[in-house]
Structures are given as structure tokens and as C-alpha cells.
mmCIF file of C-alpha atoms and ligand atoms in Angstrom:
data_model
loop_
_atom_site.group_PDB
_atom_site.id
_atom_site.type_symbol
_atom_site.label_atom_id
_atom_site.label_comp_id
_atom_site.label_asym_id
_atom_site.label_seq_id
_atom_site.Cartn_x
_atom_site.Cartn_y
_atom_site.Cartn_z
ATOM 1 C CA MET E 4 21.281 9.448 -24.862
ATOM 2 C CA GLU E 5 20.325 6.088 -23.365
ATOM 3 C CA LEU E 6 23.170 4.807 -21.188
ATOM 4 C CA VAL E 7 21.584 1.414 -20.553
ATOM 5 C CA THR E 8 20.377 -0.744 -23.448
ATOM 6 C CA ARG E 9 17.618 -3.111 -22.452
ATOM 7 C CA TYR E 10 18.010 -6.716 -23.573
ATOM 8 C CA ARG E 11 15.510 -7.350 -26.371
ATOM 9 C CA ASN E 12 14.027 -10.420 -24.688
ATOM 10 C CA ASN E 13 13.327 -8.835 -21.297
ATOM 11 C CA PRO E 14 12.048 -9.933 -18.893
ATOM 12 C CA ILE E 15 14.649 -12.694 -18.599
ATOM 13 C CA LEU E 16 13.086 -14.498 -15.646
ATOM 14 C CA THR E 17 9.501 -14.654 -14.388
ATOM 15 C CA LYS E 18 7.490 -16.833 -12.006
ATOM 16 C CA LYS E 19 6.690 -19.120 -14.944
ATOM 17 C CA ASP E 20 10.362 -20.156 -15.047
ATOM 18 C CA VAL E 21 10.355 -21.244 -11.394
ATOM 19 C CA PRO E 22 9.532 -24.908 -10.685
ATOM 20 C CA TYR E 23 8.063 -24.143 -7.234
ATOM 21 C CA GLU E 24 5.208 -21.858 -6.292
ATOM 22 C CA VAL E 25 6.114 -18.157 -6.284
ATOM 23 C CA ALA E 26 4.318 -14.931 -7.179
ATOM 24 C CA THR E 27 7.345 -12.830 -8.267
ATOM 25 C CA VAL E 28 11.010 -13.123 -9.361
ATOM 26 C CA HIS E 29 12.942 -9.920 -8.746
ATOM 27 C CA ASN E 30 15.747 -7.924 -7.073
ATOM 28 C CA ALA E 31 18.471 -10.517 -7.755
ATOM 29 C CA GLY E 32 22.150 -10.481 -6.884
ATOM 30 C CA VAL E 33 24.215 -11.758 -9.819
ATOM 31 C CA THR E 34 27.829 -12.932 -10.041
ATOM 32 C CA LYS E 35 30.119 -15.232 -11.999
ATOM 33 C CA TYR E 36 31.113 -18.639 -10.676
ATOM 34 C CA GLN E 37 33.431 -20.999 -12.563
ATOM 35 C CA GLY E 38 32.753 -19.248 -15.868
ATOM 36 C CA HIS E 39 28.988 -19.125 -15.655
ATOM 37 C CA TYR E 40 26.487 -16.692 -14.189
ATOM 38 C CA ILE E 41 24.705 -17.206 -10.889
ATOM 39 C CA MET E 42 21.506 -15.319 -10.147
ATOM 40 C CA LEU E 43 20.209 -15.265 -6.570
ATOM 41 C CA PHE E 44 16.707 -13.859 -6.857
ATOM 42 C CA ARG E 45 13.971 -12.868 -4.444
ATOM 43 C CA SER E 46 10.514 -14.384 -4.791
ATOM 44 C CA HIS E 47 7.318 -13.705 -2.883
ATOM 45 C CA ARG E 48 5.604 -16.862 -1.766
ATOM 46 C CA HIS E 49 1.808 -16.854 -1.809
ATOM 47 C CA ASN E 50 1.791 -15.906 1.868
ATOM 48 C CA GLY E 51 3.407 -12.574 0.922
ATOM 49 C CA ARG E 52 6.798 -13.416 2.443
ATOM 50 C CA SER E 53 10.002 -13.775 0.456
ATOM 51 C CA ILE E 54 12.616 -16.498 -0.115
ATOM 52 C CA LEU E 55 15.771 -16.599 -2.266
ATOM 53 C CA GLY E 56 16.009 -18.828 -5.332
ATOM 54 C CA LEU E 57 18.981 -19.673 -7.536
ATOM 55 C CA ALA E 58 19.307 -19.673 -11.316
ATOM 56 C CA HIS E 59 22.235 -20.440 -13.644
ATOM 57 C CA SER E 60 23.238 -19.146 -17.066
ATOM 58 C CA LYS E 61 26.042 -19.569 -19.579
ATOM 59 C CA ASP E 62 25.557 -16.175 -21.250
ATOM 60 C CA GLY E 63 24.040 -13.940 -18.553
ATOM 61 C CA PHE E 64 20.740 -13.669 -20.443
ATOM 62 C CA GLN E 65 19.080 -17.081 -20.379
ATOM 63 C CA PHE E 66 18.748 -18.528 -16.891
ATOM 64 C CA LYS E 67 17.574 -21.888 -15.597
ATOM 65 C CA VAL E 68 16.181 -22.094 -12.067
ATOM 66 C CA ASP E 69 17.132 -24.824 -9.562
ATOM 67 C CA ASP E 70 14.424 -27.219 -8.386
ATOM 68 C CA LYS E 71 14.359 -25.850 -4.838
ATOM 69 C CA PRO E 72 14.888 -22.433 -3.180
ATOM 70 C CA PHE E 73 18.491 -21.679 -2.176
ATOM 71 C CA MET E 74 17.648 -19.921 1.097
ATOM 72 C CA GLU E 75 14.424 -19.832 3.075
ATOM 73 C CA PRO E 76 13.884 -18.103 6.427
ATOM 74 C CA ALA E 77 15.874 -19.946 9.108
ATOM 75 C CA ARG E 78 13.837 -22.292 11.295
ATOM 76 C CA SER E 79 15.942 -22.254 14.453
ATOM 77 C CA GLY E 80 18.290 -20.103 16.459
ATOM 78 C CA ILE E 81 18.944 -16.372 16.296
ATOM 79 C CA PHE E 82 18.364 -16.147 12.540
ATOM 80 C CA ALA E 83 14.877 -17.668 12.841
ATOM 81 C CA GLU E 84 13.883 -14.921 15.240
ATOM 82 C CA TYR E 85 14.862 -12.180 12.786
ATOM 83 C CA GLU E 86 13.864 -13.825 9.478
ATOM 84 C CA ALA E 87 10.315 -14.823 10.420
ATOM 85 C CA PHE E 88 8.738 -12.416 7.881
ATOM 86 C CA GLY E 89 11.074 -13.412 5.050
ATOM 87 C CA ILE E 90 14.416 -12.716 3.400
ATOM 88 C CA GLU E 91 14.808 -10.202 0.577
ATOM 89 C CA ASP E 92 17.040 -8.316 -1.852
ATOM 90 C CA PRO E 93 20.327 -10.318 -1.826
ATOM 91 C CA ARG E 94 23.660 -8.807 -2.879
ATOM 92 C CA ILE E 95 26.739 -10.896 -3.706
ATOM 93 C CA THR E 96 30.416 -9.958 -3.224
ATOM 94 C CA TYR E 97 33.332 -12.207 -4.169
ATOM 95 C CA ILE E 98 36.268 -11.680 -1.776
ATOM 96 C CA ASP E 99 38.866 -13.965 -0.123
ATOM 97 C CA ASP E 100 37.868 -16.901 -2.389
ATOM 98 C CA GLU E 101 34.272 -16.959 -1.206
ATOM 99 C CA TYR E 102 30.958 -15.346 -2.026
ATOM 100 C CA LEU E 103 29.410 -13.143 0.632
ATOM 101 C CA ILE E 104 25.650 -12.725 0.509
ATOM 102 C CA THR E 105 23.939 -9.829 2.301
ATOM 103 C CA TYR E 106 20.145 -9.902 2.519
ATOM 104 C CA SER E 107 17.316 -8.100 4.280
ATOM 105 C CA ALA E 108 15.907 -10.120 7.178
ATOM 106 C CA TYR E 109 12.338 -9.165 8.102
ATOM 107 C CA SER E 110 10.583 -9.936 11.375
ATOM 108 C CA GLN E 111 8.266 -8.433 13.956
ATOM 109 C CA HIS E 112 11.366 -6.566 15.203
ATOM 110 C CA GLY E 113 11.879 -4.680 11.919
ATOM 111 C CA VAL E 114 14.277 -5.157 9.000
ATOM 112 C CA ARG E 115 17.962 -5.851 9.513
ATOM 113 C CA ILE E 116 20.729 -7.345 7.415
ATOM 114 C CA GLY E 117 21.937 -10.928 7.438
ATOM 115 C CA LEU E 118 25.327 -12.062 6.136
ATOM 116 C CA ALA E 119 25.837 -15.553 4.714
ATOM 117 C CA LYS E 120 28.599 -17.109 2.639
ATOM 118 C CA THR E 121 29.128 -19.877 0.123
ATOM 119 C CA LYS E 122 32.066 -21.244 -1.810
ATOM 120 C CA ASP E 123 30.231 -23.594 -4.167
ATOM 121 C CA TRP E 124 26.634 -22.329 -4.529
ATOM 122 C CA LYS E 125 25.443 -25.652 -3.130
ATOM 123 C CA SER E 126 25.709 -25.144 0.615
ATOM 124 C CA VAL E 127 25.363 -21.817 2.404
ATOM 125 C CA GLU E 128 26.397 -20.779 5.892
ATOM 126 C CA ARG E 129 24.871 -17.902 7.811
ATOM 127 C CA ILE E 130 27.567 -15.823 9.543
ATOM 128 C CA ALA E 131 25.909 -13.011 11.494
ATOM 129 C CA LEU E 132 23.231 -10.368 11.569
ATOM 130 C CA ILE E 133 25.329 -7.313 10.784
ATOM 131 C CA THR E 134 22.959 -4.426 11.524
ATOM 132 C CA GLU E 135 20.321 -3.575 14.069
ATOM 133 C CA ALA E 136 16.750 -2.930 12.916
ATOM 134 C CA ASP E 137 15.894 -0.398 10.210
ATOM 135 C CA TYR E 138 18.770 -0.873 7.808
ATOM 136 C CA ARG E 139 18.596 -2.105 4.232
ATOM 137 C CA ASN E 140 20.670 -2.263 1.047
ATOM 138 C CA VAL E 141 24.034 -3.408 2.435
ATOM 139 C CA VAL E 142 26.683 -3.839 -0.295
ATOM 140 C CA ILE E 143 30.186 -5.012 0.616
ATOM 141 C CA PHE E 144 33.230 -3.887 -1.423
ATOM 142 C CA SER E 145 35.229 -6.668 -3.092
ATOM 143 C CA GLU E 146 38.513 -5.365 -1.628
ATOM 144 C CA LYS E 147 39.700 -4.326 1.830
ATOM 145 C CA PHE E 148 40.907 -0.818 2.682
ATOM 146 C CA ASP E 149 43.770 -0.575 5.196
ATOM 147 C CA GLY E 150 42.986 -4.156 6.196
ATOM 148 C CA LEU E 151 39.276 -3.497 6.795
ATOM 149 C CA TYR E 152 36.199 -4.680 4.932
ATOM 150 C CA ALA E 153 33.993 -1.777 3.810
ATOM 151 C CA ARG E 154 30.298 -1.574 3.117
ATOM 152 C CA LEU E 155 27.675 0.925 2.020
ATOM 153 C CA ASP E 156 24.258 0.803 3.628
ATOM 154 C CA ARG E 157 21.085 2.770 4.181
ATOM 155 C CA PRO E 158 19.674 3.298 7.669
ATOM 156 C CA HIS E 159 16.161 4.664 8.173
ATOM 157 C CA SER E 160 15.748 8.037 9.840
ATOM 158 C CA GLU E 161 12.811 10.292 10.587
ATOM 159 C CA ILE E 162 14.989 13.385 10.789
ATOM 160 C CA SER E 163 16.958 13.171 7.569
ATOM 161 C CA PRO E 164 15.961 11.758 4.155
ATOM 162 C CA TRP E 165 17.220 8.187 3.893
ATOM 163 C CA SER E 166 20.849 8.376 2.744
ATOM 164 C CA ILE E 167 23.911 6.246 1.960
ATOM 165 C CA TRP E 168 26.416 5.547 4.726
ATOM 166 C CA ILE E 169 29.790 3.767 4.814
ATOM 167 C CA SER E 170 31.245 1.642 7.618
ATOM 168 C CA TYR E 171 34.146 -0.763 8.165
ATOM 169 C CA SER E 172 34.888 -4.097 9.805
ATOM 170 C CA PRO E 173 37.966 -6.170 10.650
ATOM 171 C CA ASP E 174 36.058 -9.465 10.565
ATOM 172 C CA LEU E 175 32.701 -8.907 8.763
ATOM 173 C CA ARG E 176 30.832 -9.255 12.089
ATOM 174 C CA TYR E 177 31.582 -6.025 13.917
ATOM 175 C CA TRP E 178 31.113 -2.811 11.954
ATOM 176 C CA GLY E 179 31.966 0.748 12.919
ATOM 177 C CA ALA E 180 33.427 4.145 12.002
ATOM 178 C CA ALA E 181 30.109 4.812 10.220
ATOM 179 C CA ARG E 182 29.673 8.043 8.229
ATOM 180 C CA LEU E 183 26.996 9.485 5.991
ATOM 181 C CA ILE E 184 28.499 10.047 2.540
ATOM 182 C CA MET E 185 25.625 10.714 0.138
ATOM 183 C CA LYS E 186 22.170 12.298 0.474
ATOM 184 C CA PRO E 187 19.118 12.728 -1.750
ATOM 185 C CA VAL E 188 18.753 16.127 -3.411
ATOM 186 C CA GLN E 189 15.594 18.196 -3.038
ATOM 187 C CA TYR E 190 13.301 18.358 -6.100
ATOM 188 C CA HIS E 191 15.558 15.923 -7.958
ATOM 189 C CA TRP E 192 14.703 12.435 -9.229
ATOM 190 C CA ASP E 193 16.158 10.894 -6.037
ATOM 191 C CA GLU E 194 14.726 13.439 -3.574
ATOM 192 C CA MET E 195 12.783 11.067 -1.295
ATOM 193 C CA LYS E 196 15.419 8.434 -0.518
ATOM 194 C CA ILE E 197 18.461 6.701 -1.958
ATOM 195 C CA GLY E 198 20.066 3.329 -1.313
ATOM 196 C CA PRO E 199 23.020 1.297 -2.564
ATOM 197 C CA GLY E 200 22.084 -1.082 -5.395
ATOM 198 C CA ALA E 201 24.753 -3.321 -6.918
ATOM 199 C CA PRO E 202 27.965 -4.006 -4.950
ATOM 200 C CA PRO E 203 30.434 -1.390 -6.267
ATOM 201 C CA ILE E 204 32.306 -2.183 -9.497
ATOM 202 C CA LYS E 205 36.040 -1.416 -9.583
ATOM 203 C CA THR E 206 37.078 0.756 -12.560
ATOM 204 C CA ASP E 207 40.384 2.494 -13.301
ATOM 205 C CA LYS E 208 38.850 5.847 -12.232
ATOM 206 C CA GLY E 209 37.109 4.717 -9.044
ATOM 207 C CA TRP E 210 34.444 2.430 -7.582
ATOM 208 C CA LEU E 211 31.226 2.680 -9.554
ATOM 209 C CA ASN E 212 28.197 2.591 -7.265
ATOM 210 C CA ILE E 213 24.867 1.964 -8.992
ATOM 211 C CA TYR E 214 22.227 3.158 -6.537
ATOM 212 C CA HIS E 215 18.477 3.580 -6.524
ATOM 213 C CA GLY E 216 16.675 6.852 -5.965
ATOM 214 C CA VAL E 217 13.014 7.364 -5.192
ATOM 215 C CA TYR E 218 10.736 10.231 -6.176
ATOM 216 C CA PRO E 219 7.306 10.697 -4.582
ATOM 217 C CA THR E 220 4.382 11.464 -6.902
ATOM 218 C CA MET E 221 0.591 11.701 -6.538
ATOM 219 C CA ASP E 222 0.556 8.164 -7.941
ATOM 220 C CA GLY E 223 3.069 6.669 -5.491
ATOM 221 C CA SER E 224 6.862 6.374 -5.582
ATOM 222 C CA VAL E 225 8.991 5.985 -8.726
ATOM 223 C CA TYR E 226 12.203 3.940 -8.341
ATOM 224 C CA ARG E 227 15.046 4.824 -10.722
ATOM 225 C CA LEU E 228 18.783 4.005 -10.936
ATOM 226 C CA GLY E 229 21.736 6.383 -10.839
ATOM 227 C CA VAL E 230 25.539 6.223 -10.476
ATOM 228 C CA ALA E 231 28.205 7.587 -8.149
ATOM 229 C CA LEU E 232 31.994 7.222 -8.296
ATOM 230 C CA HIS E 233 34.019 6.611 -5.120
ATOM 231 C CA GLU E 234 37.790 7.050 -4.734
ATOM 232 C CA LEU E 235 39.748 3.843 -5.311
ATOM 233 C CA ASN E 236 41.785 3.957 -2.104
ATOM 234 C CA ASP E 237 39.196 5.649 0.104
ATOM 235 C CA PRO E 238 35.603 4.873 -0.875
ATOM 236 C CA SER E 239 34.238 7.291 1.742
ATOM 237 C CA GLN E 240 35.298 10.022 -0.715
ATOM 238 C CA ILE E 241 32.850 10.482 -3.569
ATOM 239 C CA ILE E 242 34.424 11.869 -6.734
ATOM 240 C CA GLY E 243 31.109 12.601 -8.441
ATOM 241 C CA VAL E 244 27.433 11.647 -8.507
ATOM 242 C CA GLY E 245 25.759 11.562 -11.921
ATOM 243 C CA ASP E 246 23.086 14.244 -11.980
ATOM 244 C CA ASN E 247 20.786 12.295 -14.316
ATOM 245 C CA TRP E 248 19.288 8.876 -13.723
ATOM 246 C CA ILE E 249 20.623 6.054 -15.923
ATOM 247 C CA LEU E 250 17.435 3.988 -15.965
ATOM 248 C CA GLN E 251 13.783 4.627 -15.187
ATOM 249 C CA PRO E 252 10.645 2.478 -15.470
ATOM 250 C CA GLU E 253 9.498 2.679 -19.086
ATOM 251 C CA GLU E 254 8.596 -0.768 -20.346
ATOM 252 C CA PRO E 255 5.233 -2.381 -19.458
ATOM 253 C CA TYR E 256 6.975 -4.935 -17.205
ATOM 254 C CA GLU E 257 8.532 -2.074 -15.182
ATOM 255 C CA ILE E 258 5.440 0.095 -15.034
ATOM 256 C CA THR E 259 2.911 -2.570 -14.053
ATOM 257 C CA GLY E 260 3.197 -5.382 -11.547
ATOM 258 C CA TYR E 261 3.276 -6.167 -7.845
ATOM 259 C CA VAL E 262 4.547 -2.599 -7.184
ATOM 260 C CA HIS E 263 4.269 -0.302 -10.196
ATOM 261 C CA ASN E 264 6.987 2.029 -11.533
ATOM 262 C CA VAL E 265 10.008 0.234 -10.109
ATOM 263 C CA VAL E 266 13.463 -0.578 -11.469
ATOM 264 C CA PHE E 267 15.570 -1.866 -8.569
ATOM 265 C CA THR E 268 19.059 -3.362 -8.860
ATOM 266 C CA CYS E 269 20.950 -5.689 -6.538
ATOM 267 C CA GLY E 270 23.709 -6.729 -8.951
ATOM 268 C CA ALA E 271 25.797 -5.937 -12.035
ATOM 269 C CA VAL E 272 28.508 -7.980 -13.753
ATOM 270 C CA PRO E 273 31.471 -6.293 -15.519
ATOM 271 C CA GLU E 274 32.673 -7.944 -18.732
ATOM 272 C CA GLU E 275 36.151 -7.964 -20.297
ATOM 273 C CA ASP E 276 35.011 -5.834 -23.257
ATOM 274 C CA GLY E 277 34.300 -2.811 -21.014
ATOM 275 C CA THR E 278 30.566 -3.392 -20.811
ATOM 276 C CA LEU E 279 28.494 -3.997 -17.722
ATOM 277 C CA LYS E 280 25.457 -6.210 -17.445
ATOM 278 C CA ILE E 281 23.058 -4.501 -15.053
ATOM 279 C CA TYR E 282 20.280 -6.666 -13.609
ATOM 280 C CA TRP E 283 17.118 -5.188 -12.167
ATOM 281 C CA GLY E 284 13.742 -6.171 -10.876
ATOM 282 C CA GLY E 285 10.847 -4.749 -12.916
ATOM 283 C CA ALA E 286 7.813 -3.644 -10.856
ATOM 284 C CA ASP E 287 8.886 -6.058 -8.077
ATOM 285 C CA THR E 288 7.628 -8.855 -10.356
ATOM 286 C CA VAL E 289 10.178 -9.946 -13.007
ATOM 287 C CA MET E 290 13.944 -9.901 -13.654
ATOM 288 C CA CYS E 291 15.472 -7.812 -16.437
ATOM 289 C CA VAL E 292 18.950 -7.128 -17.797
ATOM 290 C CA GLY E 293 20.564 -4.373 -19.814
ATOM 291 C CA THR E 294 24.073 -3.468 -20.901
ATOM 292 C CA ALA E 295 26.004 -0.244 -20.458
ATOM 293 C CA ARG E 296 29.543 0.898 -21.234
ATOM 294 C CA ILE E 297 31.397 1.265 -17.941
ATOM 295 C CA SER E 298 33.332 4.276 -19.291
ATOM 296 C CA GLU E 299 30.079 6.117 -20.118
ATOM 297 C CA LEU E 300 28.710 5.587 -16.607
ATOM 298 C CA VAL E 301 32.004 6.820 -15.150
ATOM 299 C CA ASP E 302 31.922 9.856 -17.471
ATOM 300 C CA LEU E 303 28.439 10.761 -16.263
ATOM 301 C CA CYS E 304 29.782 10.915 -12.688
ATOM 302 C CA LEU E 305 32.773 13.008 -13.785
ATOM 303 C CA THR E 306 31.261 15.437 -16.283
ATOM 304 C CA ASN E 307 27.614 15.883 -15.276
ATOM 305 C CA SER E 308 27.645 15.600 -11.519
ATOM 306 C CA ARG E 309 25.865 16.897 -8.493
ATOM 307 C CA ASN E 310 27.224 17.222 -4.979
ATOM 308 C CA PRO E 311 27.030 14.034 -2.905
ATOM 309 C CA VAL E 312 25.620 15.799 0.170
HETATM 310 C C1 BMA F 410 11.997 -1.036 -1.371
HETATM 311 C C2 BMA F 410 12.324 -2.493 -1.106
HETATM 312 C C3 BMA F 410 12.596 -3.196 -2.418
HETATM 313 C C4 BMA F 410 11.509 -2.930 -3.433
HETATM 314 C C5 BMA F 410 11.220 -1.449 -3.534
HETATM 315 C C6 BMA F 410 10.057 -1.134 -4.466
HETATM 316 O O1 BMA F 410 11.651 -0.369 -0.205
HETATM 317 O O2 BMA F 410 11.249 -3.105 -0.444
HETATM 318 O O3 BMA F 410 12.683 -4.582 -2.169
HETATM 319 O O4 BMA F 410 11.930 -3.392 -4.706
HETATM 320 O O5 BMA F 410 10.921 -0.945 -2.253
HETATM 321 O O6 BMA F 410 8.873 -1.705 -4.004
#
């Protein structure tokens, strides 16, 4: 049974829709703002480094791109030093009446995570670099737990396969109490590495975490999407991890492109009718969307699950 139904007019956004020069449009964070959809997408420039562009939509399917990029690597100060190679893979969380944006900041020092915020999607303020080098995929929960912000992330390690961790912060700047909560499983579709995808979606049975898992083949890595369910009051506790993937590269625009065989999500938007719009980058080249029933994704975690670690 297919849990995610691809939109019939995928891909929904490509470089041809962007009024400035880019080579790709992919790995976008998506949210709702004043009744319409905001897509913050990553694009490679022709120098191979990435910027973040903004697009708007009334229905979540047809997007129109702004005339100029929304964020480019900073030109001065501490952020310039750590963003020199580009900014990538934004995630958006709405909390305390503002939108938090986490993004990968690349430089000669490695990859770390930047945090910025906006209230109006016109101006944006960088807050802090919230990890050291060799972290990616930071997603912040849209609620606090015992007064603390919580996030999932994915540090690199040479000893253990790359796994999902949780940590907490009183102020969004200083993070601690970190713990590993979910690992890849050997000879499974996510055996090589996993990472948080969309910021977790609150459901009545728990926080739904759509993550990516990578499998190594003779023809390179295959990126797929899966789901895990975290306890509502304590997201460090995982109730279940769906054993099967929910989406894998199958369409030509997912199989062929800048990096082949990739579906990679940075955002999903829950709707009032119990469906979820999941957005993903296809082959690191185009943006796609599909819909799923939230209850079916939750059921997969509850009824056909594997151990988190
Ligand atoms: C990951 C990140 C993503 C990318 C994926 C597939 O390591 O770089 O931005 O979509 O690889 O290439």
C-alpha cells in the first residue's frame, strides 16, 4: 500500500521557475503564514554553493518565487566565517509567534547549524550558530518541554553509524543534555545513516518524525523517507519506528538529477482534514509534494515497528 500519494503535477518547482540564476531547487522547509504557504528552498548557484530562496502559494501546490534570494551566505562577522561555502537544507518551526529557521552552514571548518528567525518573511535575523562542526539536520519542536526548547539532530561519527540525537535549550542558543535516541538498523533500508527530516508534527498519539534513511549500493547511496513516533510529553522516548519506508525514489525526477536516487524532506504541513502535505527534493534538483493520511503514518509506527536503537 502506498502511504504517500505523489501530486500529479510533480515536480512543483524547478530552476525554470526561479527568476535568478540557479542550477537546482530542492530540500525546502515549508510552513503556513497568514493563510498561505511559504517555501524556503535550497538552490545551488553555478559556483556549486547554495543559497536559500523563497516561494509563496495559496494551495500548497503551485508556488511563485520571489525576485531575489531570501538568504545568502553572510558577508561579515561570525556567520560569514562559517557560511563561506554556502547555506543548505532549511527547516522551519513556528513557536512563540515567530518562525525559527535552522540551516546547514558550510565552510572550510566543516558543516554546522545556523539559527535565524523571522516574523514576516520579509526580514530575517541570524541568532546563533547552534552546533559545532559535523552536525546536520537540526529540527526544533514547535512546543517546549518542562520549559525547554527541544531539537533532534544528527552528528557525524566514525565509530557509530550516523544516528538521531535529542538535546534541549532554555534560550535556543545553548543546548545540552544530549542523548542518542535512534540508530540505523543493519541490512535495513536505513542501514548506512539516518537524519531528521521535517520538524516533528504533533498528533494525538505522539510527535510524528519524518526522517531520511540511506542505503549504500554498488551504484551509490539511495535516500528514502521513514517515520517514527515520539511521546507527546517526552520526545526522547520513541513509541515506535515504522519498519518500512514511506517513500523511495521512483519517478524519473527522483532517480535522475544532480544526485541520483534521492528523496529528501525538510518540511511537511498538516491540514485540518487529517492529511499531511510532505515536501521533498527529488534527486537534489527539483521540489515535489505528496499527501499522506497522518493516521496511517502513525499506525505504521504503532503496528509495524522496529526498535529505535
Ligand atoms: C545529504 C545532504 C542533503 C542531500 C543528500 C543527498 O548528505 O547533503 O542536502 O539532499 O545528501 O545528496
